[in-house]
PDB file of C-alpha atoms in Angstrom:
ATOM      1  CA  MET A   2      -6.511 -21.433  12.582  1.00  0.00           C
ATOM      2  CA  HIS A   3      -3.519 -19.968  12.262  1.00  0.00           C
ATOM      3  CA  ALA A   4      -3.760 -16.697  10.535  1.00  0.00           C
ATOM      4  CA  PHE A   5      -1.418 -17.102   7.938  1.00  0.00           C
ATOM      5  CA  ASP A   6      -3.608 -20.187   6.939  1.00  0.00           C
ATOM      6  CA  VAL A   7      -6.165 -16.846   7.796  1.00  0.00           C
ATOM      7  CA  LEU A   8      -4.953 -14.419   5.843  1.00  0.00           C
ATOM      8  CA  GLY A   9      -3.998 -16.955   2.858  1.00  0.00           C
ATOM      9  CA  ASP A  10      -6.877 -16.645   1.468  1.00  0.00           C
ATOM     10  CA  PRO A  11      -7.399 -13.930  -1.592  1.00  0.00           C
ATOM     11  CA  VAL A  12     -10.803 -12.948  -0.696  1.00  0.00           C
ATOM     12  CA  ARG A  13      -9.857 -13.029   3.111  1.00  0.00           C
ATOM     13  CA  ARG A  14      -7.522 -10.780   2.846  1.00  0.00           C
ATOM     14  CA  ARG A  15      -8.921  -8.037  -0.117  1.00  0.00           C
ATOM     15  CA  ILE A  16     -12.319  -8.402   2.836  1.00  0.00           C
ATOM     16  CA  LEU A  17      -9.279  -7.245   5.898  1.00  0.00           C
ATOM     17  CA  GLU A  18      -8.917  -4.260   2.889  1.00  0.00           C
ATOM     18  CA  LEU A  19     -11.911  -2.959   2.328  1.00  0.00           C
ATOM     19  CA  LEU A  20     -11.963  -3.251   6.543  1.00  0.00           C
ATOM     20  CA  ALA A  21      -8.692  -1.348   7.157  1.00  0.00           C
ATOM     21  CA  ASP A  22     -10.858   1.974   5.153  1.00  0.00           C
ATOM     22  CA  GLY A  23     -13.639   1.388   8.899  1.00  0.00           C
ATOM     23  CA  GLU A  24     -16.856   0.283   9.879  1.00  0.00           C
ATOM     24  CA  GLN A  25     -18.568  -2.139   6.747  1.00  0.00           C
ATOM     25  CA  ALA A  26     -21.701  -3.232   6.176  1.00  0.00           C
ATOM     26  CA  ALA A  27     -21.917  -6.807   5.314  1.00  0.00           C
ATOM     27  CA  GLY A  28     -23.834  -6.290   2.946  1.00  0.00           C
ATOM     28  CA  THR A  29     -21.523  -4.075   1.228  1.00  0.00           C
ATOM     29  CA  ILE A  30     -17.816  -5.745   1.791  1.00  0.00           C
ATOM     30  CA  SER A  31     -20.539  -9.030   0.358  1.00  0.00           C
ATOM     31  CA  GLU A  32     -21.532  -6.684  -2.860  1.00  0.00           C
ATOM     32  CA  VAL A  33     -17.669  -6.278  -3.456  1.00  0.00           C
ATOM     33  CA  VAL A  34     -16.415  -9.115  -2.910  1.00  0.00           C
ATOM     34  CA  ARG A  35     -18.691 -10.337  -5.177  1.00  0.00           C
ATOM     35  CA  ALA A  36     -18.329  -8.752  -8.035  1.00  0.00           C
ATOM     36  CA  GLU A  37     -14.422  -8.749  -7.437  1.00  0.00           C
ATOM     37  CA  PHE A  38     -13.909 -12.118  -7.024  1.00  0.00           C
ATOM     38  CA  GLY A  39     -17.605 -13.286  -8.412  1.00  0.00           C
ATOM     39  CA  ILE A  40     -18.359 -15.761  -5.395  1.00  0.00           C
ATOM     40  CA  SER A  41     -21.589 -16.695  -3.845  1.00  0.00           C
ATOM     41  CA  ALA A  42     -23.283 -13.980  -1.240  1.00  0.00           C
ATOM     42  CA  PRO A  43     -22.705 -17.778   1.618  1.00  0.00           C
ATOM     43  CA  ALA A  44     -19.825 -17.460   0.271  1.00  0.00           C
ATOM     44  CA  VAL A  45     -18.876 -14.266   1.737  1.00  0.00           C
ATOM     45  CA  SER A  46     -20.308 -14.944   4.499  1.00  0.00           C
ATOM     46  CA  GLN A  47     -18.768 -17.871   5.515  1.00  0.00           C
ATOM     47  CA  HIS A  48     -15.253 -16.326   5.013  1.00  0.00           C
ATOM     48  CA  LEU A  49     -16.602 -13.461   7.674  1.00  0.00           C
ATOM     49  CA  ARG A  50     -17.370 -16.094   9.783  1.00  0.00           C
ATOM     50  CA  VAL A  51     -14.328 -17.863   8.936  1.00  0.00           C
ATOM     51  CA  LEU A  52     -12.056 -14.018  10.265  1.00  0.00           C
ATOM     52  CA  ARG A  53     -14.579 -13.263  13.239  1.00  0.00           C
ATOM     53  CA  GLU A  54     -13.704 -16.930  14.638  1.00  0.00           C
ATOM     54  CA  SER A  55     -10.788 -16.617  14.545  1.00  0.00           C
ATOM     55  CA  GLY A  56     -10.821 -13.176  15.717  1.00  0.00           C
ATOM     56  CA  PHE A  57      -9.445 -10.786  12.819  1.00  0.00           C
ATOM     57  CA  VAL A  58     -12.875  -9.034  12.406  1.00  0.00           C
ATOM     58  CA  THR A  59     -15.758  -7.748  15.173  1.00  0.00           C
ATOM     59  CA  VAL A  60     -18.690  -7.975  14.410  1.00  0.00           C
ATOM     60  CA  ARG A  61     -22.056  -5.501  16.684  1.00  0.00           C
ATOM     61  CA  PRO A  62     -25.718  -5.331  15.478  1.00  0.00           C
ATOM     62  CA  ASP A  63     -27.232  -2.148  14.291  1.00  0.00           C
ATOM     63  CA  GLY A  64     -30.562  -3.214  13.337  1.00  0.00           C
ATOM     64  CA  THR A  65     -31.262  -5.204  10.739  1.00  0.00           C
ATOM     65  CA  ARG A  66     -27.552  -4.170   9.643  1.00  0.00           C
ATOM     66  CA  ARG A  67     -24.294  -6.278  10.924  1.00  0.00           C
ATOM     67  CA  LEU A  68     -21.398  -4.098  11.305  1.00  0.00           C
ATOM     68  CA  TYR A  69     -17.756  -5.898  10.728  1.00  0.00           C
ATOM     69  CA  ALA A  70     -14.676  -4.387  12.042  1.00  0.00           C
ATOM     70  CA  VAL A  71     -11.073  -4.895  11.658  1.00  0.00           C
ATOM     71  CA  GLU A  72      -9.328  -6.149  15.074  1.00  0.00           C
ATOM     72  CA  ALA A  73      -5.813  -5.162  15.946  1.00  0.00           C
ATOM     73  CA  ALA A  74      -4.338  -7.893  18.152  1.00  0.00           C
ATOM     74  CA  PRO A  75      -4.174 -11.437  14.933  1.00  0.00           C
ATOM     75  CA  LEU A  76      -2.752  -8.117  12.698  1.00  0.00           C
ATOM     76  CA  GLN A  77      -0.127  -6.871  15.353  1.00  0.00           C
ATOM     77  CA  GLU A  78       1.461 -10.991  16.237  1.00  0.00           C
ATOM     78  CA  VAL A  79       0.920 -11.039  12.747  1.00  0.00           C
ATOM     79  CA  ASP A  80       3.262  -8.246  12.478  1.00  0.00           C
ATOM     80  CA  ILE A  81       5.380  -9.397  15.869  1.00  0.00           C
ATOM     81  CA  TRP A  82       6.212 -12.872  13.618  1.00  0.00           C
ATOM     82  CA  LEU A  83       7.747 -10.926  10.116  1.00  0.00           C
ATOM     83  CA  GLY A  84       9.747  -8.748  12.094  1.00  0.00           C
ATOM     84  CA  ARG A  85      12.327 -11.144  12.310  1.00  0.00           C
ATOM     85  CA  PHE A  86      12.393 -11.214   8.758  1.00  0.00           C
ATOM     86  CA  ARG A  87      11.614  -7.871   8.524  1.00  0.00           C
ATOM     87  CA  GLN A  88      15.953  -7.161   7.832  1.00  0.00           C
ATOM     88  CA  PHE A  89      15.862  -8.695   4.760  1.00  0.00           C
ATOM     89  CA  TRP A  90      14.139  -5.784   2.471  1.00  0.00           C
ATOM     90  CA  SER A  91      14.392  -2.974   4.762  1.00  0.00           C
ATOM     91  CA  GLN A  92      17.819  -2.474   4.556  1.00  0.00           C
ATOM     92  CA  ARG A  93      17.024  -1.636   0.981  1.00  0.00           C
ATOM     93  CA  LEU A  94      14.292  -0.492   1.220  1.00  0.00           C
ATOM     94  CA  ASP A  95      16.732   2.071   2.555  1.00  0.00           C
ATOM     95  CA  ALA A  96      19.328   1.742  -0.001  1.00  0.00           C
ATOM     96  CA  LEU A  97      15.761   2.418  -1.983  1.00  0.00           C
ATOM     97  CA  ALA A  98      15.227   5.777  -0.140  1.00  0.00           C
ATOM     98  CA  THR A  99      19.271   6.503  -0.337  1.00  0.00           C
ATOM     99  CA  GLU A 100      19.123   6.628  -4.458  1.00  0.00           C
ATOM    100  CA  LEU A 101      15.939   8.878  -4.136  1.00  0.00           C
ATOM    101  CA  ALA A 102      17.717  11.210  -2.765  1.00  0.00           C
ATOM    102  CA  ARG A 103      20.582  11.531  -3.819  1.00  0.00           C
ATOM    103  CA  GLY A 104      18.494  12.212  -8.043  1.00  0.00           C
ATOM    104  CA  LYS A 105      16.526  14.233  -6.636  1.00  0.00           C
ATOM    105  CA  ARG A 106      18.632  16.284  -5.258  1.00  0.00           C
ATOM    106  CA  GLN A 107      21.092  16.393  -8.320  1.00  0.00           C
ATOM    107  CA  ARG A 108      17.828  17.353 -10.467  1.00  0.00           C
ATOM    108  CA  ARG A 109      17.594  21.022  -7.880  1.00  0.00           C
ATOM    109  CA  GLU A 110      21.655  20.937  -8.002  1.00  0.00           C
ATOM    110  CA  PRO A 111      22.894  20.517 -11.593  1.00  0.00           C
ATOM    111  CA  ARG A 112      27.053  20.655 -11.725  1.00  0.00           C
ATOM    112  CA  ASP A 113      27.371  21.098 -14.890  1.00  0.00           C
ATOM    113  CA  ASN A 114      24.941  24.116 -15.654  1.00  0.00           C
ATOM    114  CA  PRO A 115      24.759  26.255 -12.629  1.00  0.00           C
ATOM    115  CA  GLY A 116      21.952  28.085 -15.199  1.00  0.00           C
ATOM    116  CA  ASN A 117      18.468  26.127 -16.573  1.00  0.00           C
ATOM    117  CA  PRO A 118      18.861  22.733 -15.981  1.00  0.00           C
ATOM    118  CA  GLY A 119      17.341  22.340 -19.386  1.00  0.00           C
ATOM    119  CA  GLU A 120      19.218  25.028 -21.060  1.00  0.00           C
ATOM    120  CA  THR A 121      21.802  23.802 -23.976  1.00  0.00           C
ATOM    121  CA  PRO A 122      25.086  25.713 -24.794  1.00  0.00           C
ATOM    122  CA  GLU A 123      22.804  26.231 -28.484  1.00  0.00           C
ATOM    123  CA  ARG A 124      20.001  27.379 -26.350  1.00  0.00           C
ATOM    124  CA  ARG A 125      21.740  29.663 -24.435  1.00  0.00           C
ATOM    125  CA  GLN A 126      23.895  31.294 -27.963  1.00  0.00           C
ATOM    126  CA  ALA A 127      20.145  31.582 -29.700  1.00  0.00           C
ATOM    127  CA  ALA A 128      18.913  32.632 -26.875  1.00  0.00           C
ATOM    128  CA  GLU A 129      21.650  35.718 -26.964  1.00  0.00           C
ATOM    129  CA  SER A 130      20.787  36.752 -30.018  1.00  0.00           C
ATOM    130  CA  ASP A 131      17.630  36.487 -29.815  1.00  0.00           C
ATOM    131  CA  SER A 132      17.968  40.052 -27.423  1.00  0.00           C
ATOM    132  CA  GLU A 133      20.865  41.381 -29.646  1.00  0.00           C
ATOM    133  CA  GLU A 134      18.510  41.461 -32.179  1.00  0.00           C
ATOM    134  CA  SER A 135      15.385  43.135 -29.981  1.00  0.00           C
ATOM    135  CA  THR A 136      18.050  46.422 -28.612  1.00  0.00           C
TER     136      THR A 136
END
C-alpha cells in the first residue's frame, strides 16, 4: 500500500497523531478513536494492522498490552516526496513571517507618537491639566 493511501484515511492519521506524543497502548488508542469516530474496536484494530503492515507503526508486547509507536522511515519518505512542493508554501510562509515581524516592530516603535502608544493629544492635555491642578 502506498504511503498516501495509508495517510489518506482520517482514522489512521488520527492514530499517528496520538502516537506522535509517544508510545501508546492499543486499548488507549482504541478508546480515543472509537469516541471520536464512532467506530467499533475491531475497526480500530484493522486500522492499526494497516499501519503496522505498511511500516508506519511498530508494536511490542508489554505483558497483556500491545504498545504501538510511530516508525519514522515511511514519514521521512513522505517528507522527501513533499520536498519538491515545499517551495509553493515556503515562500508564502517566509513572506508572512516578514510581515508579522514588521508589524511587531511598528507596534514597538510608533512613528507618530514617540510617547505612550495609547496616548492621544487629548489624553496628554488632560493629564497635564490634572498635574497642574494638583500642584
